Short mmCIF file of C-alpha atoms and ligand atoms in Angstrom, two decimals:
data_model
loop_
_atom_site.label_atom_id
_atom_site.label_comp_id
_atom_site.label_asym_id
_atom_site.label_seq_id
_atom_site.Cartn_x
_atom_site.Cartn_y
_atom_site.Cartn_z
CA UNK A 234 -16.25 28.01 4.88
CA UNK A 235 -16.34 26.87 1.86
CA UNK A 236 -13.57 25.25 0.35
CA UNK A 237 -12.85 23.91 -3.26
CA UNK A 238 -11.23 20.66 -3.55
CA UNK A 239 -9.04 20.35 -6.86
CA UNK A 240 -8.70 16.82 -7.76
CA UNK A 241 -6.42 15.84 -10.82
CA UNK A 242 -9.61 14.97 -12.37
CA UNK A 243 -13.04 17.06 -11.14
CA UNK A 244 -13.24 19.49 -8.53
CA UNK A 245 -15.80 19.22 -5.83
CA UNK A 246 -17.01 21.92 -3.21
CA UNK A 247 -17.45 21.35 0.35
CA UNK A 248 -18.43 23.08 3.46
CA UNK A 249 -15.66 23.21 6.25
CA UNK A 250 -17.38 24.95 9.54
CA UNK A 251 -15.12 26.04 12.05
CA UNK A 252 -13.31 23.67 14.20
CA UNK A 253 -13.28 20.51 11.70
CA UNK A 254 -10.42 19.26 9.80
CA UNK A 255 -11.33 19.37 6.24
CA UNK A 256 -10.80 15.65 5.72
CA UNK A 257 -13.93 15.14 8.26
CA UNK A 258 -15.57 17.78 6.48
CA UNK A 259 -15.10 16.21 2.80
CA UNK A 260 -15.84 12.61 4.64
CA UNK A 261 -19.36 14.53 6.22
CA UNK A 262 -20.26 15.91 2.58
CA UNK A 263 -19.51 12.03 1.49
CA UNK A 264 -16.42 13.01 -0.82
CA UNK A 265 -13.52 10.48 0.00
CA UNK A 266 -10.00 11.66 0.09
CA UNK A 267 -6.84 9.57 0.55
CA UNK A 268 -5.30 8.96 3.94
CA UNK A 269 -4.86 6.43 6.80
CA UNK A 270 -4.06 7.55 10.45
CA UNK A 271 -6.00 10.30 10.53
CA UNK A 272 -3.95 11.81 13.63
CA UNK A 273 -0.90 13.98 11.35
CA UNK A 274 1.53 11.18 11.67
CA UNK A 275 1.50 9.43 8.62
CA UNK A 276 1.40 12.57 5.90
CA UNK A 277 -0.72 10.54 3.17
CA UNK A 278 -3.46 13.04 3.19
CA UNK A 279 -1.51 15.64 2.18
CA UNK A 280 -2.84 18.81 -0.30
CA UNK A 281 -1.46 21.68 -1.60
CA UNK A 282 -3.17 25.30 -0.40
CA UNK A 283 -3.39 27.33 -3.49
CA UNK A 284 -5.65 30.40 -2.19
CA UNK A 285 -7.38 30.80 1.29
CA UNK A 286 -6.04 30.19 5.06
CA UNK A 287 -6.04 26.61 5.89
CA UNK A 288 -3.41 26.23 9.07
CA UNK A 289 -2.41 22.85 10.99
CA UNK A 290 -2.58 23.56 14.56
CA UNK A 291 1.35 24.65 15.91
CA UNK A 292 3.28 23.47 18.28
CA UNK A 293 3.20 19.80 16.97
CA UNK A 294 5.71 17.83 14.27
CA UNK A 295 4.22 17.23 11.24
CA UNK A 296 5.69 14.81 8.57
CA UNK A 297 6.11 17.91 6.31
CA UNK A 298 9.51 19.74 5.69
CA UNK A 299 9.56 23.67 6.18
CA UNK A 300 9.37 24.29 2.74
CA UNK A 301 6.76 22.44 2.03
CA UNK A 302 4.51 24.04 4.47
CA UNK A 303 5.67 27.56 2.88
CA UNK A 304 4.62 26.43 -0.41
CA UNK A 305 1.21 25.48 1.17
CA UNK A 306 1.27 21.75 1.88
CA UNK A 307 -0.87 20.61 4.93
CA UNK A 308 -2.31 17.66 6.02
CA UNK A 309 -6.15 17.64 5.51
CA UNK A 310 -6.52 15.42 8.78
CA UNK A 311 -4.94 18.11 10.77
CA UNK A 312 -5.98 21.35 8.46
CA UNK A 313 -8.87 23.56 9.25
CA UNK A 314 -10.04 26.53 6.85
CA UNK A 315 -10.19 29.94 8.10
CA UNK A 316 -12.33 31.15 5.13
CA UNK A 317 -12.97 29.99 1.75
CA UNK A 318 -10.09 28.13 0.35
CA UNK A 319 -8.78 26.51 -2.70
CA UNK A 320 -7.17 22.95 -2.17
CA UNK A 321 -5.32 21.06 -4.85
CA UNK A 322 -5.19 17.25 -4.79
CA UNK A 323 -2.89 15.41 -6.55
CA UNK A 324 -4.70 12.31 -7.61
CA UNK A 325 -8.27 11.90 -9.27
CA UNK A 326 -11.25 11.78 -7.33
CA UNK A 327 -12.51 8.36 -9.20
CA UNK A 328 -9.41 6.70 -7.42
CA UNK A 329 -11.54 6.46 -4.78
CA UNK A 330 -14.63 4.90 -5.84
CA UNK A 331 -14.21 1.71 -4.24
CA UNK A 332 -15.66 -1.47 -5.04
CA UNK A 333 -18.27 -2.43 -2.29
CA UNK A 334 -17.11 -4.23 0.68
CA UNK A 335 -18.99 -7.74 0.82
CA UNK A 336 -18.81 -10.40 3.46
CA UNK A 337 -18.94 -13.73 2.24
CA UNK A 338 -16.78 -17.31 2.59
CA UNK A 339 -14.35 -18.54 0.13
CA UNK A 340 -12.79 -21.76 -0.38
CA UNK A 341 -9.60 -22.27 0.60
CA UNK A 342 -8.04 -24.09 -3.08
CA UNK A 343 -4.52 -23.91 -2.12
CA UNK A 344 -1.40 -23.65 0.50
CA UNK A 345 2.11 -23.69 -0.43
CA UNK A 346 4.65 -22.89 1.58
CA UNK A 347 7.33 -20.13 -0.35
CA UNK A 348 9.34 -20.41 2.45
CA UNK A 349 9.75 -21.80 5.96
CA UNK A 350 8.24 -18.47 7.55
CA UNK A 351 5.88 -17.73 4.26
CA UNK A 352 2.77 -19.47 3.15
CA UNK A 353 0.52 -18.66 0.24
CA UNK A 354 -2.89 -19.20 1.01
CA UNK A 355 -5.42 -19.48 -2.33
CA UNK A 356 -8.61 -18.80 -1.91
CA UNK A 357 -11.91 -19.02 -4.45
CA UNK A 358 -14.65 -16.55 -4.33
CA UNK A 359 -18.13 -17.96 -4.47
CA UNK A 360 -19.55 -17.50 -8.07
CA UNK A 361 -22.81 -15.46 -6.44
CA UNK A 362 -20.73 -12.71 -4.90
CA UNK A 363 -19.69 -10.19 -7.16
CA UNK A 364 -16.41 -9.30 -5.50
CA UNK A 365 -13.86 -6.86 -7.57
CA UNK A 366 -10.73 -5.01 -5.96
CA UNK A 367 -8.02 -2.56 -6.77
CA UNK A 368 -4.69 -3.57 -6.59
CA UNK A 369 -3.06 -2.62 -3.44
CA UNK A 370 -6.16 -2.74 -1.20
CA UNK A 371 -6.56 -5.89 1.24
CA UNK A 372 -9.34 -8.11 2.71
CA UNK A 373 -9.93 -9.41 6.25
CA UNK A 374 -9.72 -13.14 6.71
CA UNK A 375 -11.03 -15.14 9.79
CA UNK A 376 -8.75 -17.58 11.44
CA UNK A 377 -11.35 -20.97 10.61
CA UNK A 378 -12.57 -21.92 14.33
CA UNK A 379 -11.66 -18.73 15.69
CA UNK A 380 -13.15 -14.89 16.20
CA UNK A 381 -9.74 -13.46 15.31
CA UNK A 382 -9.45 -11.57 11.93
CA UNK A 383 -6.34 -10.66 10.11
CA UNK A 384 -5.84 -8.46 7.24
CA UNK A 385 -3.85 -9.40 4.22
CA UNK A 386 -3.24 -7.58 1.05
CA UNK A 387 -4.70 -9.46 -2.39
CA UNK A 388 -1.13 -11.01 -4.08
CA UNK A 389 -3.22 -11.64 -7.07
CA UNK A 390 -3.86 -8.84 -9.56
CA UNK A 391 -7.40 -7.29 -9.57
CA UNK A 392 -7.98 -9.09 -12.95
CA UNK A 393 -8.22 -12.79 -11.02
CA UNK A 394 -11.72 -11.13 -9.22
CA UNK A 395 -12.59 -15.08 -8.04
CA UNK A 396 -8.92 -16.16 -7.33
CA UNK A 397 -7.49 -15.05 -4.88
CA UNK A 398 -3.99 -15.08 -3.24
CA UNK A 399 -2.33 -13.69 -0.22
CA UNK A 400 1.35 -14.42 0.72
CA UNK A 401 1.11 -14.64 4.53
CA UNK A 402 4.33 -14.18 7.45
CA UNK A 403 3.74 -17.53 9.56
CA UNK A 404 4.95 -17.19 12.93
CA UNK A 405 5.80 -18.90 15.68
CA UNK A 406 2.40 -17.90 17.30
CA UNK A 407 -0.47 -16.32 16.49
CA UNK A 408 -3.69 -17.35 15.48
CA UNK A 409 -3.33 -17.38 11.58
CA UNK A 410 0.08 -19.13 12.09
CA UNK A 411 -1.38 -21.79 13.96
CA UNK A 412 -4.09 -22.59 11.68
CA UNK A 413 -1.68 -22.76 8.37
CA UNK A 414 0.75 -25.14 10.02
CA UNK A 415 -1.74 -27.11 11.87
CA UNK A 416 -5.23 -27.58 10.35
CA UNK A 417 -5.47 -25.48 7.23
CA UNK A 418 -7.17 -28.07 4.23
CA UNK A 419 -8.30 -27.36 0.90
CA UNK A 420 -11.93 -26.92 0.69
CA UNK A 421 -11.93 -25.27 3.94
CA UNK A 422 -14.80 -22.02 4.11
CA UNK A 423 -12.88 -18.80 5.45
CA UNK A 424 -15.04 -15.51 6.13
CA UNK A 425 -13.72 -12.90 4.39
CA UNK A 426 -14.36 -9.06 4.54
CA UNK A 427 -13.13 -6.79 2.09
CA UNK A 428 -12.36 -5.23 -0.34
CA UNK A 429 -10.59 -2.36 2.35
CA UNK A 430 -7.82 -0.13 2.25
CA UNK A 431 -6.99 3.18 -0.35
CA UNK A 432 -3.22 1.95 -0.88
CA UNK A 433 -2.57 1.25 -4.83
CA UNK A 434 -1.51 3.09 -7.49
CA UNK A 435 -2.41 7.18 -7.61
CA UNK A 436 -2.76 7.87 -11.30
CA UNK A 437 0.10 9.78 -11.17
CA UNK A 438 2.27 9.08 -14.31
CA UNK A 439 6.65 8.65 -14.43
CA UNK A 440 8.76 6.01 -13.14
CA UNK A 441 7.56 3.78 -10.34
CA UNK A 442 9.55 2.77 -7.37
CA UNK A 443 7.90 0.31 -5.11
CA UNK A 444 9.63 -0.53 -1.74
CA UNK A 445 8.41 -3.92 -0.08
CA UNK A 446 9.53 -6.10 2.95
CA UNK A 447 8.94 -9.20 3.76
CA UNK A 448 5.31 -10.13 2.52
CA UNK A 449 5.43 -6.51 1.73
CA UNK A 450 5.81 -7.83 -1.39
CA UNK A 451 1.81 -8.72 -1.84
CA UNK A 452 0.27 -5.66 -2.77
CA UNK A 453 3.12 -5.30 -5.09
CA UNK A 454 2.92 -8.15 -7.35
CA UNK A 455 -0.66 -7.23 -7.77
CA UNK A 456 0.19 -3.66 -8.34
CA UNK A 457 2.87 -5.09 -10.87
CA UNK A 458 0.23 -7.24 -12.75
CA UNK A 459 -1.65 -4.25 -12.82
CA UNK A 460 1.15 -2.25 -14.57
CA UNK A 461 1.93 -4.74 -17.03
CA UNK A 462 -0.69 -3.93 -19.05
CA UNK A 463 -0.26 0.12 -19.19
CA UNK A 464 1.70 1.22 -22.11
CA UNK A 465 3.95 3.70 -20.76
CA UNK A 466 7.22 2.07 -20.13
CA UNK A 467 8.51 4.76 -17.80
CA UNK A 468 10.79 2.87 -15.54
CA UNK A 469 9.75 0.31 -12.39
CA UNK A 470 12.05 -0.19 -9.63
CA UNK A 471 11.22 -2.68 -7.33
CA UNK A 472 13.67 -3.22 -3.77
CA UNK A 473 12.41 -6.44 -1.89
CA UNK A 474 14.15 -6.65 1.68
CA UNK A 475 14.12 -9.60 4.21
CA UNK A 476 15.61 -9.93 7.38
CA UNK A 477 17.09 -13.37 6.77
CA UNK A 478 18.19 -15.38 2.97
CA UNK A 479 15.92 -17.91 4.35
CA UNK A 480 12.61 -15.42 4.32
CA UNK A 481 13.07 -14.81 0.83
CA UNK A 482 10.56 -16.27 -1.41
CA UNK A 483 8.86 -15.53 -4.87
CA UNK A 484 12.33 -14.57 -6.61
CA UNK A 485 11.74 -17.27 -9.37
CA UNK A 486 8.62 -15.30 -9.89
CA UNK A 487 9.82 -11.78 -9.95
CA UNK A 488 12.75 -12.88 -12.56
CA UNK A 489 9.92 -14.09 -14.92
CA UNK A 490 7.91 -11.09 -14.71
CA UNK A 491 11.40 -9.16 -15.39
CA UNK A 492 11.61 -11.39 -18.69
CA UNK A 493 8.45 -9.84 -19.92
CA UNK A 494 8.39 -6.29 -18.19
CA UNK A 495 11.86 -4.68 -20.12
CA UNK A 496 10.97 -1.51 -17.72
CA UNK A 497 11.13 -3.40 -14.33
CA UNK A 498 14.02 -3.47 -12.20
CA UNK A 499 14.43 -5.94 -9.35
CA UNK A 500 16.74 -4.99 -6.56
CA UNK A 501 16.83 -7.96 -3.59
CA UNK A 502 18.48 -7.35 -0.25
CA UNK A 503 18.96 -9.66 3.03
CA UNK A 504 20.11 -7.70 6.42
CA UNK A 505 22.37 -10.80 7.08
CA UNK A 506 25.38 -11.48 5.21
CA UNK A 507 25.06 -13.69 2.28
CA UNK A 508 27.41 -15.76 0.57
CA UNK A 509 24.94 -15.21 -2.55
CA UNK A 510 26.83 -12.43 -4.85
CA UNK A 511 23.05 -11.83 -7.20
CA UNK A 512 21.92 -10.42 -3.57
CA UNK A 513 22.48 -7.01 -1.30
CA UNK A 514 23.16 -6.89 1.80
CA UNK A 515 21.46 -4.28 4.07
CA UNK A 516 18.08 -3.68 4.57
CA UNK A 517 16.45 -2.54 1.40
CA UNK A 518 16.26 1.63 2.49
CA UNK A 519 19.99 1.63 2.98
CA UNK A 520 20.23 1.00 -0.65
CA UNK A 521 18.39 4.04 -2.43
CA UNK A 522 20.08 6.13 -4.52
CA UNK A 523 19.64 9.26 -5.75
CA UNK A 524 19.50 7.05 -9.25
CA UNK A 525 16.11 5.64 -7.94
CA UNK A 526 14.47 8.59 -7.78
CA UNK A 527 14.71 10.11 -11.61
CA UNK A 528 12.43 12.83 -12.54
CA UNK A 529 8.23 12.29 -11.75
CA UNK A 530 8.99 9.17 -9.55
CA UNK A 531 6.30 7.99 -7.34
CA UNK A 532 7.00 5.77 -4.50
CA UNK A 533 4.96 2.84 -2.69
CA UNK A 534 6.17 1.52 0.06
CA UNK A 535 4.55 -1.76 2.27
CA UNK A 536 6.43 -3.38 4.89
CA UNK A 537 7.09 -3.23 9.02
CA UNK A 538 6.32 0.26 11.06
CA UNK A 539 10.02 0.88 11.09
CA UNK A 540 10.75 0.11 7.43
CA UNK A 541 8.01 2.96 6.44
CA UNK A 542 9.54 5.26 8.77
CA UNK A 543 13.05 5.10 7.70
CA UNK A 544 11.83 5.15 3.89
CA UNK A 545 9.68 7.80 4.08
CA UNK A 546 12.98 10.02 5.41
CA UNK A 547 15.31 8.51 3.19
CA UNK A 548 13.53 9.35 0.42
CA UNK A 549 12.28 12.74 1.26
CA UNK A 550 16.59 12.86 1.93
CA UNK A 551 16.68 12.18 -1.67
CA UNK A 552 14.36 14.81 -2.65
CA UNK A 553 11.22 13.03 -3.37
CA UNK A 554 7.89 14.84 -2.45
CA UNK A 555 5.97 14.10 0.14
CA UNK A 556 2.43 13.54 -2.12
CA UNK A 557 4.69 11.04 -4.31
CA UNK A 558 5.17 8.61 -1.74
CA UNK A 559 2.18 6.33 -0.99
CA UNK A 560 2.42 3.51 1.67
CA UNK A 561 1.08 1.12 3.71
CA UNK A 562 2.03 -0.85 6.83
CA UNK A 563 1.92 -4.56 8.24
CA UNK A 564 -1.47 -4.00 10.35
CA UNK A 565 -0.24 -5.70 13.84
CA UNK A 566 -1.60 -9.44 13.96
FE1 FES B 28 -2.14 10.48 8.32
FE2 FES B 28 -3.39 12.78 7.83
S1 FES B 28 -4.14 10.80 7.55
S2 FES B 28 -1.36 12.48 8.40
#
């Protein structure tokens, strides 16, 4: 079947045969389209059905709400076309084109520890690598003396293409961990792998709400430096949640980009109670409001499994679309 993709800026035509989804059918024809479990579970790959039969096999729960399957939402992972159909996407195509993925070594220029369970770890990209990334994607790093890879999300904005920094959870295992606290020295060669990931900001304009926990927070101060330099001032709301005061780091830093962003909000929450009175307490979903979701508001959310779950139906709660939240999760370490 043939079906017509509608992206907010081109539409491309691809050829669905019977018994594939139409996100492996767009993938086949080499058209990328956003999404990340590919198994109906996470909802990112939503589109709107504006003519044709496209159906999501029944009998299963789908992040969707009634309504929005009646007004034709499905998830491309799950959808399959019955006949020629007419899909609308709500982001542009060219979001996609990602910068190549390279695999190189950088230098390791710099560890400081934020806080006692939070490193940043700065890295330098060799000058013969041409290495550029969009803000919200995230590289793989391998542990120095080890085959074990982690992923971490750039901290830096995709300006800084040879600087890099990642704000990284140090535990009390765990490969990564073990190599911060124990070994790590500048002028150490990492392999790195990347750019990866389709998490960052979907073109779509209005106020901005970005949800992070823990080192959450990464892809969003690279999203932020990314947003300081568009000139619509629609509102940004950013909640940072840890579990403990002591987790907290970088709050020097997001009080200095306040000074010079007059549209960003910074909300700060610790699950345990604090004797600190500029701080919530509660974890950081428990605090939206209907006031943080105004008109057009798109949502990004990065933090724990559990964290995305609860935010996702919080803010659906609070009637926020489904194609207006974008997130992406802690990959397990
Ligand atoms: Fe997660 Fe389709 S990719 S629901």
């Amino acid at each position: 079947h043939c079906v017509r993709l509608k992206f907010a800026d081109t539409i491309k035509e691809i050829q669905v045969p019977e018994g594939v989804s139409v996100l492996d059918a767009a993938a086949a024809a080499g058209t990328r389209m956003v999404h990340q479990c590919g198994i109906g579970t996470c909802g990112t790959c939503v589109g709107r059905v504006s003519t044709g039969a496209v159906s999501m096999p029944e009998g299963r729960v789908y992040p969707l709400r009634r309504d929005e399957i009646a007004a034709g939402m499905r998830l491309l992972c799950q959808a399959h076309a019955h006949g020629d159909a007419e899909v609308e996407l709500d982001y542009p195509a060219a979001m996609l084109d990602d910068n190549p993925v390279v695999l190189t070594a950088v230098k390791l220029t710099g560890l400081n520890w934020l806080a006692d369970t939070v490193a940043e770890l700065k890295v330098a990209v060799p000058k013969s690598v041409s290495f550029s990334f969009r803000a919200g994607q995230y590289v793989r790093l391998r542990v120095p003396g080890t085959d074990e890879w982690r992923s971490y999300s750039m901290a830096s904005g995709e300006r800084s293409k040879r600087r890099l920094a990642f704000t990284i959870r140090v535990l009390p295992q765990g490969a990564m961990s073990e190599y911060l606290r124990e070994r790590a020295a500048v002028g150490d060669e990492i392999a790195m792998e990347g750019p990866l990931g389709s998490f960052g900001l979907s073109g779509q304009s209005g106020p901005i709400l970005l949800l992070a926990g823990g080192t959450g927070l990464a892809p969003m101060l690279s999203i932020l430096e990314s947003l300081q330099t568009v000139r619509d001032r629609a509102p940004i709301r950013l909640v940072f949640g840890c579990a403990r005061g002591r987790d907290l780091f970088h709050l020097d830093e997001l009080e200095g980009r306040r000074s010079f962003m007059p549209n960003l909000s910074v909300r700060v929450t610790v699950d345990e109670p604090l004797e600190r009175t500029d701080l919530l307490c509660g974890n950081p979903v428990d605090t939206l409001t209907a006031d943080d979701i105004t008109p057009g508001t798109s949502a990004y959310l990065c933090g724990p499994p559990a964290m995305l779950d609860a935010a996702h139906a919080r803010l659906q709660e609070l009637g926020l679309p489904r194609e207006r939240i974008h997130s992406e999760q802690f990959l397990p370490s």
